[in-house]
XYZ file of N, CA and C in Angstrom:
207
model
N 63.020 -20.466 38.388
C 63.547 -20.895 37.128
C 63.553 -19.748 36.120
N 63.007 -18.624 36.477
C 62.919 -17.508 35.551
C 64.293 -16.974 35.180
N 65.290 -17.076 36.066
C 66.612 -16.550 35.784
C 67.522 -17.506 35.047
N 67.088 -18.729 34.822
C 67.920 -19.724 34.153
C 67.537 -19.793 32.684
N 68.521 -19.604 31.824
C 68.277 -19.702 30.388
C 68.681 -21.095 29.920
N 67.798 -21.762 29.187
C 68.057 -23.139 28.795
C 69.191 -23.276 27.793
N 69.523 -22.216 27.042
C 70.619 -22.354 26.089
C 71.974 -22.445 26.781
N 72.058 -22.063 28.054
C 73.294 -22.173 28.814
C 73.432 -23.517 29.510
N 72.390 -24.333 29.479
C 72.429 -25.629 30.131
C 72.829 -26.698 29.127
N 73.659 -27.618 29.566
C 74.054 -28.720 28.710
C 73.000 -29.809 28.712
N 73.207 -30.818 27.890
C 72.239 -31.911 27.813
C 72.095 -32.676 29.134
N 73.174 -32.770 29.907
C 73.090 -33.478 31.182
C 72.199 -32.721 32.170
N 72.315 -31.403 32.187
C 71.474 -30.605 33.083
C 70.009 -30.688 32.675
N 69.761 -30.665 31.370
C 68.377 -30.783 30.899
C 67.802 -32.167 31.209
N 68.629 -33.205 31.043
C 68.176 -34.559 31.368
C 67.899 -34.683 32.866
N 68.719 -34.044 33.679
C 68.496 -34.080 35.129
C 67.204 -33.369 35.511
N 66.968 -32.210 34.905
C 65.716 -31.500 35.177
C 64.513 -32.319 34.720
N 64.651 -32.965 33.576
C 63.574 -33.820 33.084
C 63.300 -34.994 34.006
N 64.353 -35.577 34.556
C 64.148 -36.714 35.452
C 63.529 -36.279 36.783
N 63.827 -35.063 37.208
C 63.163 -34.545 38.416
C 61.668 -34.398 38.145
N 61.342 -33.839 36.987
C 59.929 -33.709 36.615
C 59.244 -35.066 36.515
N 59.931 -36.033 35.928
C 59.374 -37.378 35.812
C 59.187 -38.025 37.175
N 60.137 -37.820 38.070
C 60.021 -38.360 39.422
C 58.823 -37.756 40.151
N 58.649 -36.450 40.017
C 57.499 -35.800 40.657
C 56.185 -36.309 40.070
N 56.195 -36.533 38.758
C 55.005 -37.076 38.100
C 54.666 -38.454 38.655
N 55.637 -39.342 38.697
C 55.374 -40.690 39.216
C 54.936 -40.648 40.674
N 55.602 -39.826 41.474
C 55.344 -39.799 42.910
C 53.981 -39.209 43.245
N 53.672 -38.056 42.667
C 52.451 -37.358 43.062
C 51.252 -37.614 42.144
N 51.469 -37.630 40.856
C 50.346 -37.761 39.924
C 49.897 -39.214 39.817
N 50.850 -40.099 39.576
C 50.499 -41.511 39.407
C 50.404 -42.254 40.728
N 50.972 -41.689 41.786
C 50.915 -42.317 43.099
C 51.865 -43.495 43.263
N 52.781 -43.665 42.342
C 53.769 -44.746 42.395
C 55.013 -44.208 43.109
N 54.982 -44.253 44.429
C 56.036 -43.625 45.225
C 57.385 -44.311 45.049
N 57.379 -45.626 44.939
C 58.644 -46.341 44.789
C 59.328 -45.977 43.468
N 58.575 -45.949 42.393
C 59.152 -45.567 41.099
C 59.577 -44.105 41.115
N 58.795 -43.245 41.738
C 59.162 -41.836 41.836
C 60.470 -41.639 42.580
N 60.674 -42.397 43.648
C 61.926 -42.299 44.390
C 63.093 -42.843 43.568
N 62.851 -43.924 42.833
C 63.905 -44.493 41.994
C 64.331 -43.510 40.910
N 63.373 -42.940 40.216
C 63.686 -41.970 39.163
C 64.304 -40.718 39.774
N 63.943 -40.397 40.992
C 64.507 -39.237 41.674
C 65.987 -39.370 41.980
N 66.522 -40.583 41.907
C 67.953 -40.792 42.115
C 68.773 -40.542 40.848
N 68.127 -40.470 39.713
C 68.835 -40.312 38.445
C 69.588 -38.999 38.288
N 69.053 -37.851 38.722
C 69.763 -36.590 38.448
C 71.200 -36.572 38.976
N 71.404 -37.074 40.174
C 72.763 -37.108 40.723
C 73.694 -37.973 39.899
N 73.171 -39.101 39.429
C 73.966 -40.002 38.602
C 74.292 -39.366 37.258
N 73.308 -38.739 36.649
C 73.522 -38.086 35.350
C 74.556 -36.968 35.474
N 74.404 -36.131 36.483
C 75.340 -35.019 36.660
C 76.730 -35.515 37.056
N 76.796 -36.574 37.850
C 78.088 -37.153 38.215
C 78.822 -37.705 37.006
N 78.106 -38.398 36.130
C 78.712 -38.929 34.916
C 79.174 -37.797 33.995
N 78.352 -36.766 33.858
C 78.729 -35.623 33.012
C 79.974 -34.927 33.564
N 80.059 -34.788 34.877
C 81.222 -34.161 35.503
C 82.473 -34.999 35.267
N 82.339 -36.309 35.427
C 83.467 -37.208 35.189
C 83.972 -37.073 33.749
N 83.057 -37.072 32.792
C 83.451 -36.974 31.390
C 84.128 -35.640 31.086
N 83.640 -34.565 31.691
C 84.275 -33.261 31.486
C 85.668 -33.223 32.099
N 85.819 -33.825 33.276
C 87.142 -33.858 33.907
C 88.128 -34.675 33.087
N 87.661 -35.759 32.494
C 88.525 -36.560 31.627
C 88.956 -35.755 30.406
N 88.048 -34.958 29.876
C 88.383 -34.113 28.727
C 89.409 -33.049 29.115
N 89.261 -32.455 30.285
C 90.220 -31.459 30.765
C 91.582 -32.114 30.982
N 91.577 -33.308 31.563
C 92.832 -34.028 31.796
C 93.538 -34.323 30.470
N 92.789 -34.750 29.483
C 93.367 -35.048 28.184
C 93.956 -33.779 27.550
N 93.255 -32.672 27.665
C 93.750 -31.406 27.124
C 95.032 -30.979 27.834
N 95.065 -31.114 29.149
C 96.272 -30.748 29.901
C 97.445 -31.647 29.531
N 97.178 -32.932 29.353
C 98.239 -33.859 28.958
C 98.794 -33.514 27.576
N 97.924 -33.101 26.657
C 98.364 -32.717 25.322
C 99.240 -31.468 25.370
N 98.882 -30.503 26.219
C 99.657 -29.267 26.327
C 100.964 -29.509 27.062
N 100.987 -30.467 27.977
C 102.222 -30.781 28.700
C 103.224 -31.431 27.746
N 102.750 -32.189 26.772
C 103.643 -32.810 25.803
C 104.241 -31.796 24.846
N 103.544 -30.677 24.631
C 104.034 -29.629 23.740
C 105.231 -28.878 24.329
N 105.327 -28.848 25.649
C 106.392 -28.072 26.304
C 107.706 -28.739 26.249
């Protein structure tokens, strides 16, 4: 993690990293393996939603530029 600068990460990436930490906490520290596995599924969902929203924004921008031509 030494090469990753947090100012280059968006809120979705930070939330995903936080949920990984939370999952590890539940799984290993608290011993609640089921909850740890459940929380461990969140990063993919968070990043998938963020990707979808970014693609929608790109699509909207392309549609606006296509109307200008």
